[in-house]
Each structure stands twice: as structure tokens, then as C-alpha cells.
mmCIF file of C-alpha atoms in Angstrom:
data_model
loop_
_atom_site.group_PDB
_atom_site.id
_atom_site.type_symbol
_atom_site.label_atom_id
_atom_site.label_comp_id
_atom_site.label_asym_id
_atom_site.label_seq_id
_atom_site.Cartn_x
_atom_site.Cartn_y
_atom_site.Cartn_z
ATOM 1 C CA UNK A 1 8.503 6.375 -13.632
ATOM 2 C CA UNK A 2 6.760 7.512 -16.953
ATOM 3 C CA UNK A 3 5.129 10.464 -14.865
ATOM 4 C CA UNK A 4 3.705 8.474 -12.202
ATOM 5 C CA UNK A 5 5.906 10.026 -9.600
ATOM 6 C CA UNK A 6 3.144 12.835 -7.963
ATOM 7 C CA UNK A 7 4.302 16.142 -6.196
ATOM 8 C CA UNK A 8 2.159 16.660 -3.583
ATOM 9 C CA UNK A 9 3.674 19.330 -0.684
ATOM 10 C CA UNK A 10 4.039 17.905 1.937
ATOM 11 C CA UNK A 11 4.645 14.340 0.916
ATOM 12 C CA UNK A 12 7.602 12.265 -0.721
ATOM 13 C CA UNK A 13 6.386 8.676 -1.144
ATOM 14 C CA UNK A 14 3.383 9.404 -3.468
ATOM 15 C CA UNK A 15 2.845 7.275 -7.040
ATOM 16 C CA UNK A 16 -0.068 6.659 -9.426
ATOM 17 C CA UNK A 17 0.105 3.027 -9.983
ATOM 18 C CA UNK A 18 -1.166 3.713 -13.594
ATOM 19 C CA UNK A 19 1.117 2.038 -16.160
ATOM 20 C CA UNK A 20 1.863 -0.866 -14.207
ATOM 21 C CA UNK A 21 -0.119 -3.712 -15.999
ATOM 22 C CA UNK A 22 -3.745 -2.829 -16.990
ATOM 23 C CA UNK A 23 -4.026 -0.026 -14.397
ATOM 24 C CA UNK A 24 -5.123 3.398 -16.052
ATOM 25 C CA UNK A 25 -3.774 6.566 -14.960
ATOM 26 C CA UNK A 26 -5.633 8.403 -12.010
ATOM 27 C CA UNK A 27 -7.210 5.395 -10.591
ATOM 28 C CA UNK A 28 -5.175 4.284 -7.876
ATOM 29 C CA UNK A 29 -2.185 6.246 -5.977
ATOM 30 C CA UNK A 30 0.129 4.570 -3.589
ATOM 31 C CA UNK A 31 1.358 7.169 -0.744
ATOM 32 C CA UNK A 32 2.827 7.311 2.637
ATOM 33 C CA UNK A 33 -0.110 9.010 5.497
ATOM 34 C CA UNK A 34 -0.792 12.237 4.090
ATOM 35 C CA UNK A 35 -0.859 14.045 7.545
ATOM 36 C CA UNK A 36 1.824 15.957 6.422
ATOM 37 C CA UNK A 37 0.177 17.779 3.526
ATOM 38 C CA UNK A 38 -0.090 21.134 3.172
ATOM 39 C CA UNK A 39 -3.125 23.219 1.806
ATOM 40 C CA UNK A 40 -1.211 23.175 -1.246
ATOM 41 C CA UNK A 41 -0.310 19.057 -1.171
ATOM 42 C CA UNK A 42 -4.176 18.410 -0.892
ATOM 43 C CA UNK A 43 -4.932 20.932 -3.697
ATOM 44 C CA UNK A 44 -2.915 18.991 -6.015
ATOM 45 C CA UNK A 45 -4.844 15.915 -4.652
ATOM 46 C CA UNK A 46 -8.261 17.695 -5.285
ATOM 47 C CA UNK A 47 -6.900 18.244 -8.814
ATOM 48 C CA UNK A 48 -5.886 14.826 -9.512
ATOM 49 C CA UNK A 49 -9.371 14.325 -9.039
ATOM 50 C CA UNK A 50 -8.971 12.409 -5.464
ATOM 51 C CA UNK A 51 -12.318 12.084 -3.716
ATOM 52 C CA UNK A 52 -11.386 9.039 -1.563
ATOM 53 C CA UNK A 53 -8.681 7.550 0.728
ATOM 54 C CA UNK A 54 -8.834 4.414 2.058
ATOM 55 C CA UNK A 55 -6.435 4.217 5.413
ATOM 56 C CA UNK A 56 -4.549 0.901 6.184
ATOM 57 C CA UNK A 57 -3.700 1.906 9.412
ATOM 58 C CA UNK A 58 -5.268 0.764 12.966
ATOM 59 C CA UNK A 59 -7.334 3.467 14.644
ATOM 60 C CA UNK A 60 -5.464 6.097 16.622
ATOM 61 C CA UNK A 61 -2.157 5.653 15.142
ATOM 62 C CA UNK A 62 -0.298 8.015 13.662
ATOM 63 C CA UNK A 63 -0.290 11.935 13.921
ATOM 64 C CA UNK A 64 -3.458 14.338 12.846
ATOM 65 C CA UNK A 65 -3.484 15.849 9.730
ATOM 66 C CA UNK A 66 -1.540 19.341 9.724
ATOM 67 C CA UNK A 67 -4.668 20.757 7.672
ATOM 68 C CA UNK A 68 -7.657 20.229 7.177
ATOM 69 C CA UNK A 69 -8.774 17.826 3.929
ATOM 70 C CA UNK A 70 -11.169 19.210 1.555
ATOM 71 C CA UNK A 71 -14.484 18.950 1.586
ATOM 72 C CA UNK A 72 -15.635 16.257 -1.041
ATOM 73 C CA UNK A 73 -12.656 13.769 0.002
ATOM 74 C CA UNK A 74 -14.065 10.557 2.253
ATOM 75 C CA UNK A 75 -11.848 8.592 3.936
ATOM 76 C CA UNK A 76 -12.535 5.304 4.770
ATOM 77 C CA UNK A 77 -9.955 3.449 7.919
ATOM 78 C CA UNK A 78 -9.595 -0.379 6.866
ATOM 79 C CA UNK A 79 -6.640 -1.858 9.481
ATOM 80 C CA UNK A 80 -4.517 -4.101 7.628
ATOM 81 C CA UNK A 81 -2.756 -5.468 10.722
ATOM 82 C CA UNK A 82 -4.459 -8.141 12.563
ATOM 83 C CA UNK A 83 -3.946 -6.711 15.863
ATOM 84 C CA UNK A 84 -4.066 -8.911 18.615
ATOM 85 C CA UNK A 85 -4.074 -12.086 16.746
ATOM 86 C CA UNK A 86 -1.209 -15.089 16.803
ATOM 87 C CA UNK A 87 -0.093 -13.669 13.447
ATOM 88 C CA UNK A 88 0.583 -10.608 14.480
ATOM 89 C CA UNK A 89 2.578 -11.473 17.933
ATOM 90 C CA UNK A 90 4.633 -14.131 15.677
ATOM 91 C CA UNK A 91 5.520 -11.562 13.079
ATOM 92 C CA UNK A 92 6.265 -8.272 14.896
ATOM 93 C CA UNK A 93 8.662 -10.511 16.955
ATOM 94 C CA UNK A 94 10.124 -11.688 13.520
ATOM 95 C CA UNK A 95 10.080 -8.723 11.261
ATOM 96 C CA UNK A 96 7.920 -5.887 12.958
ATOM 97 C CA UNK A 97 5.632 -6.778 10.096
ATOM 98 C CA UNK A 98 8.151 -4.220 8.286
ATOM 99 C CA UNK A 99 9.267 -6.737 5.226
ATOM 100 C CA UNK A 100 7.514 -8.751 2.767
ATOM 101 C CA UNK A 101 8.676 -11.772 3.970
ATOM 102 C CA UNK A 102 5.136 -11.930 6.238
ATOM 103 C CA UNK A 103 3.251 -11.153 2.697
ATOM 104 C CA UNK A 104 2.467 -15.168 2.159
ATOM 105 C CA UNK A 105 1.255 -15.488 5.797
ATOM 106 C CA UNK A 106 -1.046 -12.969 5.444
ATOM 107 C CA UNK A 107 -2.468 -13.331 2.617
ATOM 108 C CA UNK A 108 -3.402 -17.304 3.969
ATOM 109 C CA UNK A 109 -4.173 -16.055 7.788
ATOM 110 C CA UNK A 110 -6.137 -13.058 7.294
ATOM 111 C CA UNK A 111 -7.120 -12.703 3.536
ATOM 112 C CA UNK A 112 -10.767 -11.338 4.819
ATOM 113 C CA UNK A 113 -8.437 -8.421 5.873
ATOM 114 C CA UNK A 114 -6.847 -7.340 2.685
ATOM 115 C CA UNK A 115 -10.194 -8.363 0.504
ATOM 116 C CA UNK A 116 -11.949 -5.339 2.518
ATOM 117 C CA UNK A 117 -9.609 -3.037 1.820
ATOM 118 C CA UNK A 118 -9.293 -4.307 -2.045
ATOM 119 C CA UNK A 119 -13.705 -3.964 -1.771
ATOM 120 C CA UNK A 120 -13.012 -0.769 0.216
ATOM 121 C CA UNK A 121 -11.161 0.531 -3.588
ATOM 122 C CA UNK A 122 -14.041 -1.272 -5.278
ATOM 123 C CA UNK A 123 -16.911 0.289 -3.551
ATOM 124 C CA UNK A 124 -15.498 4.248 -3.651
ATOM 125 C CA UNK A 125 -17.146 7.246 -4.923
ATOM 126 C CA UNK A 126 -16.127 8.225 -8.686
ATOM 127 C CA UNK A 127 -12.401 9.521 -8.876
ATOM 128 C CA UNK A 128 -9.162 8.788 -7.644
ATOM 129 C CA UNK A 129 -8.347 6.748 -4.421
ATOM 130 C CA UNK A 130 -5.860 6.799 -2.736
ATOM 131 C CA UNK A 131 -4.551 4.300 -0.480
ATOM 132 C CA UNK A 132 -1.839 4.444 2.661
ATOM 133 C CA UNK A 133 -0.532 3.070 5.576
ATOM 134 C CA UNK A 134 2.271 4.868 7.781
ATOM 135 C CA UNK A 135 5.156 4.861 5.662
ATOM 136 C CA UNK A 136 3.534 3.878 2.426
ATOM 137 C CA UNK A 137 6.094 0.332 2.057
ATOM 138 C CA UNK A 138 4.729 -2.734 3.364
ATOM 139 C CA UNK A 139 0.716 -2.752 4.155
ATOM 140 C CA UNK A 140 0.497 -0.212 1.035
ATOM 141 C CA UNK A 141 2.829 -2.424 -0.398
ATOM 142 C CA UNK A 142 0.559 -5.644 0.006
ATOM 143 C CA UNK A 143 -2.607 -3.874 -1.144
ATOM 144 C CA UNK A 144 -0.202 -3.007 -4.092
ATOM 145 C CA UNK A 145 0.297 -6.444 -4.608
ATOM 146 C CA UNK A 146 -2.695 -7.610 -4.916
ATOM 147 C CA UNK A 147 -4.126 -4.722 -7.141
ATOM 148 C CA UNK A 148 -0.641 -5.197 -9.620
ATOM 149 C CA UNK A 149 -1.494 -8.731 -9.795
ATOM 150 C CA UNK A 150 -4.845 -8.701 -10.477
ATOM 151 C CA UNK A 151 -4.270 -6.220 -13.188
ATOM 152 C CA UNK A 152 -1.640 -8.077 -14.701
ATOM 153 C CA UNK A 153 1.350 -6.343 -13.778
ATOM 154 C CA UNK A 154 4.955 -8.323 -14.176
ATOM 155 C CA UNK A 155 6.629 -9.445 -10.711
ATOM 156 C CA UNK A 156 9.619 -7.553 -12.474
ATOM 157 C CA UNK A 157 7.094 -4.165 -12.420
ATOM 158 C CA UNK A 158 5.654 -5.142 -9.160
ATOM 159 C CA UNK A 159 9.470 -5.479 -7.223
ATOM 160 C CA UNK A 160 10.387 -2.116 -8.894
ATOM 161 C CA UNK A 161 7.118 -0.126 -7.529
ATOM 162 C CA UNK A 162 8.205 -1.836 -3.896
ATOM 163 C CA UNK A 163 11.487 -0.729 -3.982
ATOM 164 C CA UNK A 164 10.648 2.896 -4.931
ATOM 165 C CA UNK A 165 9.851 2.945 -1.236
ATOM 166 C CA UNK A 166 12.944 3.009 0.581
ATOM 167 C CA UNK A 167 14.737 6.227 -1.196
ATOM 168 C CA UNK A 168 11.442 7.818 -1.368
ATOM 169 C CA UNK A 169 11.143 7.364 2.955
ATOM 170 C CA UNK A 170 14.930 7.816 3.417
ATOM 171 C CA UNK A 171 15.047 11.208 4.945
ATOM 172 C CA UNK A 172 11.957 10.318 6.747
ATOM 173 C CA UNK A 173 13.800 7.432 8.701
ATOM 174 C CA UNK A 174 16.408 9.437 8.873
ATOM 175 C CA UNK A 175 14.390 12.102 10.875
ATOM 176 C CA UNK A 176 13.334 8.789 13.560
ATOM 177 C CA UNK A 177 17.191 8.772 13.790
ATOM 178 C CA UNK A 178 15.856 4.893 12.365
ATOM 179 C CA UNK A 179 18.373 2.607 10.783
ATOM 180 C CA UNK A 180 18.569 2.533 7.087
ATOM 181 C CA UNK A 181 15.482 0.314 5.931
ATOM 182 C CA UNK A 182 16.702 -0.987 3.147
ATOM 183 C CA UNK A 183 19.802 -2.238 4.534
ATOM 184 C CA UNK A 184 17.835 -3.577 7.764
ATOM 185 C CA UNK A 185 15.049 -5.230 5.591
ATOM 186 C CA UNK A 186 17.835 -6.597 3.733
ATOM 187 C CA UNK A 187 19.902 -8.043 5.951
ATOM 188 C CA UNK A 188 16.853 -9.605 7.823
ATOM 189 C CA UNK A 189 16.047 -11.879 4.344
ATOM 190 C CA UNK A 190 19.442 -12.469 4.080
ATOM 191 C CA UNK A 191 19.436 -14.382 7.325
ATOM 192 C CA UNK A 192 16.231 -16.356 6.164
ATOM 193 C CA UNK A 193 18.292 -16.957 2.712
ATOM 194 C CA UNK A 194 15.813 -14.896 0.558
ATOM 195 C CA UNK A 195 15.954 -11.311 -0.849
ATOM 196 C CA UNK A 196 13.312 -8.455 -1.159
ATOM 197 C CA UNK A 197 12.938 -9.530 -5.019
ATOM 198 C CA UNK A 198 12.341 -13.015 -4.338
ATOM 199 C CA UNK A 199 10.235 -13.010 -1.878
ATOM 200 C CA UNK A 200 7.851 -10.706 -3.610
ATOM 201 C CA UNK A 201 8.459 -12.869 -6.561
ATOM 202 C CA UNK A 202 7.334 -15.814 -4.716
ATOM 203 C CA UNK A 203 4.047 -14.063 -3.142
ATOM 204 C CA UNK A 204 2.833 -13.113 -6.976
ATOM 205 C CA UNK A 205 3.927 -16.449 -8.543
ATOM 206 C CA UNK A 206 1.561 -18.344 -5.300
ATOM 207 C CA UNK A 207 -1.166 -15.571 -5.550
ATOM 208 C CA UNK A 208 -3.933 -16.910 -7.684
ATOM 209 C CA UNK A 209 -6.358 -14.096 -9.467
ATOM 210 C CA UNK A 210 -9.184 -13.206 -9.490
ATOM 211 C CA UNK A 211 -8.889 -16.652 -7.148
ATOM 212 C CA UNK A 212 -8.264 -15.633 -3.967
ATOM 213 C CA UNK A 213 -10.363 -12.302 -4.304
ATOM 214 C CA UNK A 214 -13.555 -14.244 -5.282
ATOM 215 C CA UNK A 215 -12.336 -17.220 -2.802
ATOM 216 C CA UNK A 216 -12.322 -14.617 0.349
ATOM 217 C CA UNK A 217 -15.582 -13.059 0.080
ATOM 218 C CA UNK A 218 -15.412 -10.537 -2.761
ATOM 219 C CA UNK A 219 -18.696 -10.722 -4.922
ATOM 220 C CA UNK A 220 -18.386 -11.006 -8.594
ATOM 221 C CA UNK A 221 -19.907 -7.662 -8.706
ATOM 222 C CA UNK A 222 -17.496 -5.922 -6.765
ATOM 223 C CA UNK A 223 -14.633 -7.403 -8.907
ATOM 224 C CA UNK A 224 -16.582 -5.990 -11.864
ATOM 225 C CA UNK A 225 -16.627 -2.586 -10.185
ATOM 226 C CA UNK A 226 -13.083 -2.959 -9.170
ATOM 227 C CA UNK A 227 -11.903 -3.712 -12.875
ATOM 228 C CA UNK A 228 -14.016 -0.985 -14.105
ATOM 229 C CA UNK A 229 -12.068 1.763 -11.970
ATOM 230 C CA UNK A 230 -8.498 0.037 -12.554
ATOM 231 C CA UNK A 231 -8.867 -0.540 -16.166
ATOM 232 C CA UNK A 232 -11.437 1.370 -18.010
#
């Protein structure tokens, strides 16, 4: 992990995505929803020097936060999901959009949706951001994606950070009394003759950058501003 592994109470699925291709250290964190922090977990955000996160998730879902976040942290709600859409009926039915084998489909069907989150990133205050969804695995994982790729990151780097997921969530699932995720998500590619690795593979190798950013609406100054905070 090279010390991008965070301990924030509260929390078990939280990484700085610094060290993975250009990315510096302290721009971007990758988390599950940080309801569960404690006054200590969003101290050691504070001090990581946090001041915005940017949630993937559609409004009202989820718990409330078991504290209160500091003062000086904005968050800003960008749903990933397409709610109510054709895309999402076909893939909830397929995979409860809980794989990456809907990654290609989104990125065609809705990119308008993942190029306001990536301008969400782009536009923040000064400091960290952090970005989530409920688990911190697949609409994280996307958003991850498309940030690794941009920034140069190998697929080989990109498949590892996705996979740090599903030990990471484990005893959450377990909690749900869910089955085991990685063994479900598994199995389901399996049955559509892929794997996790190749599928993700095949969504970086097919994702053209700074292409599709600039393609879907994202101004060449945002991209400049989104560089800036990844990689200077």
C-alpha cells in the first residue's frame, strides 16, 4: 500500500489514491460513507487536510452521520446511479449495479453523470477530497477509474486498488448477514465468461483520456484544474 492505507475511526475501506500513476499524495481518498466516523475518524480527516467530500450516492440513502462533520468540510451529493432510467432497470436486474461488468455501459449511457462528479473533484475548495458511495467498491470504484486513468495509472495498479475493496468491506457484509462479495461478484463474471481483472482491464484499455472527459462536457479549464490538484 506504500502508506496509502488511512486509519480513520470509524471506517475500514479508506485509501489515498496517491502513488497510483501521477496522483500526489493527499489529493484524492477513496472511502466507503463516512457515517460511521467518530469525532476522532473526522479529526484525522481534518488533519489530512480534507475540506471536501463529494457523495456518489442518490439523496436519502444511507444512514446519518453518527457525529457531526467539522466545520470547514463541504460536501457536495453527485448521484452516480441513473435512477429511473433503462440503464438502471437493465442492470440492477443483471448485477444490482454491484460489479464492474456495467462499467462500459455507463460510461457510454450516462457519461454526463460521472463527468460531474470528476468536475465536482475539479471544482473543490483547496485540500483533500474525498470521494464515496455506500460501500466504497463499485460507483467509488468507477470514479476511481476514471481519475487512475487519466493520471496514468497501469490497469495492473488500477485492478489492485479495486480489489482492496472486498477484504476491506468483509466484516461489513458480514454484519448484513450478505453473501461473500467477492465470491458473488465472482461467480456472476464467471457466468458471462469474464473475471473482475478483465473486465476492468477492458473498461481502461476502451476508455480514451482526456477524450471522453473533454468529449462529455468537461471544459479544458476544468481539466487544467483537475490535473493541477491530482498532480502538482
Amino acid at each position: 500500500m506504500g502508506g496509502r492505507e488511512l486509519n480513520w475511526d470509524g471506517c475500514v475501506n479508506v485509501r489515498d489514491l496517491g502513488g497510483l500513476g501521477r496522483i500526489r499524495p493527499r489529493a484524492v481518498v477513496r472511502m466507503e460513507a463516512p457515517t460511521r466516523l467518530t469525532a476522532a475518524g473526522w479529526a484525522a480527516a481534518w488533519a489530512y487536510g480534507v475540506r471536501t467530500v463529494v457523495d456518489l450516492r442518490d439523496a436519502g440513502e444511507g444512514e446519518p452521520d453518527l457525529v457531526a462533520r467539522p466545520d470547514g468540510i463541504t460536501t457536495v451529493r453527485v448521484p452516480l446511479d441513473p435512477v429511473g432510467t433503462p440503464f438502471y432497470e437493465h442492470w440492477m436486474g443483471i448485477d444490482g449495479l454491484g460489479s464492474p461488468l456495467c462499467y462500459p455501459a455507463m460510461l457510454l449511457e450516462h457519461p454526463e453523470r460521472i463527468v460531474s462528479a470528476v468536475r465536482a473533484i475539479a471544482n473543490a475548495a483547496p485540500g483533500c477530497v474525498v470521494f464515496h458511495c455506500a460501500g466504497g467498491k463499485d460507483r467509488t470504484g468507477l470514479l476511481a477509474l476514471v481519475l487512475l486513468t487519466l493520471a496514468g495509472a497501469a490497469p495492473e495498479e488500477i485492478v489492485a486498488d479495486y480489489l482492496l475493496t472486498y477484504p476491506r468491506m468483509k466484516q461489513r457484509y458480514d454484519e448484513l448477514g450478505s453473501r461473500d462479495q467477492l465470491t458473488l461478484v465472482t461467480e456472476l463474471l464467471a457466468a458471462r465468461g469474464t473475471t473482475i481483472e478483465a473486465s476492468l482491464t477492458s473498461t481502461i484499455a476502451s476508455l480514451p483520456m482526456p477524450g471522453f472527459l473533454l468529449g462529455n462536457g468537461l471544459s479544458g479549464a476544468e481539466l487544467d484544474a483537475l490535473r493541477a490538484r491530482l498532480t502538482a
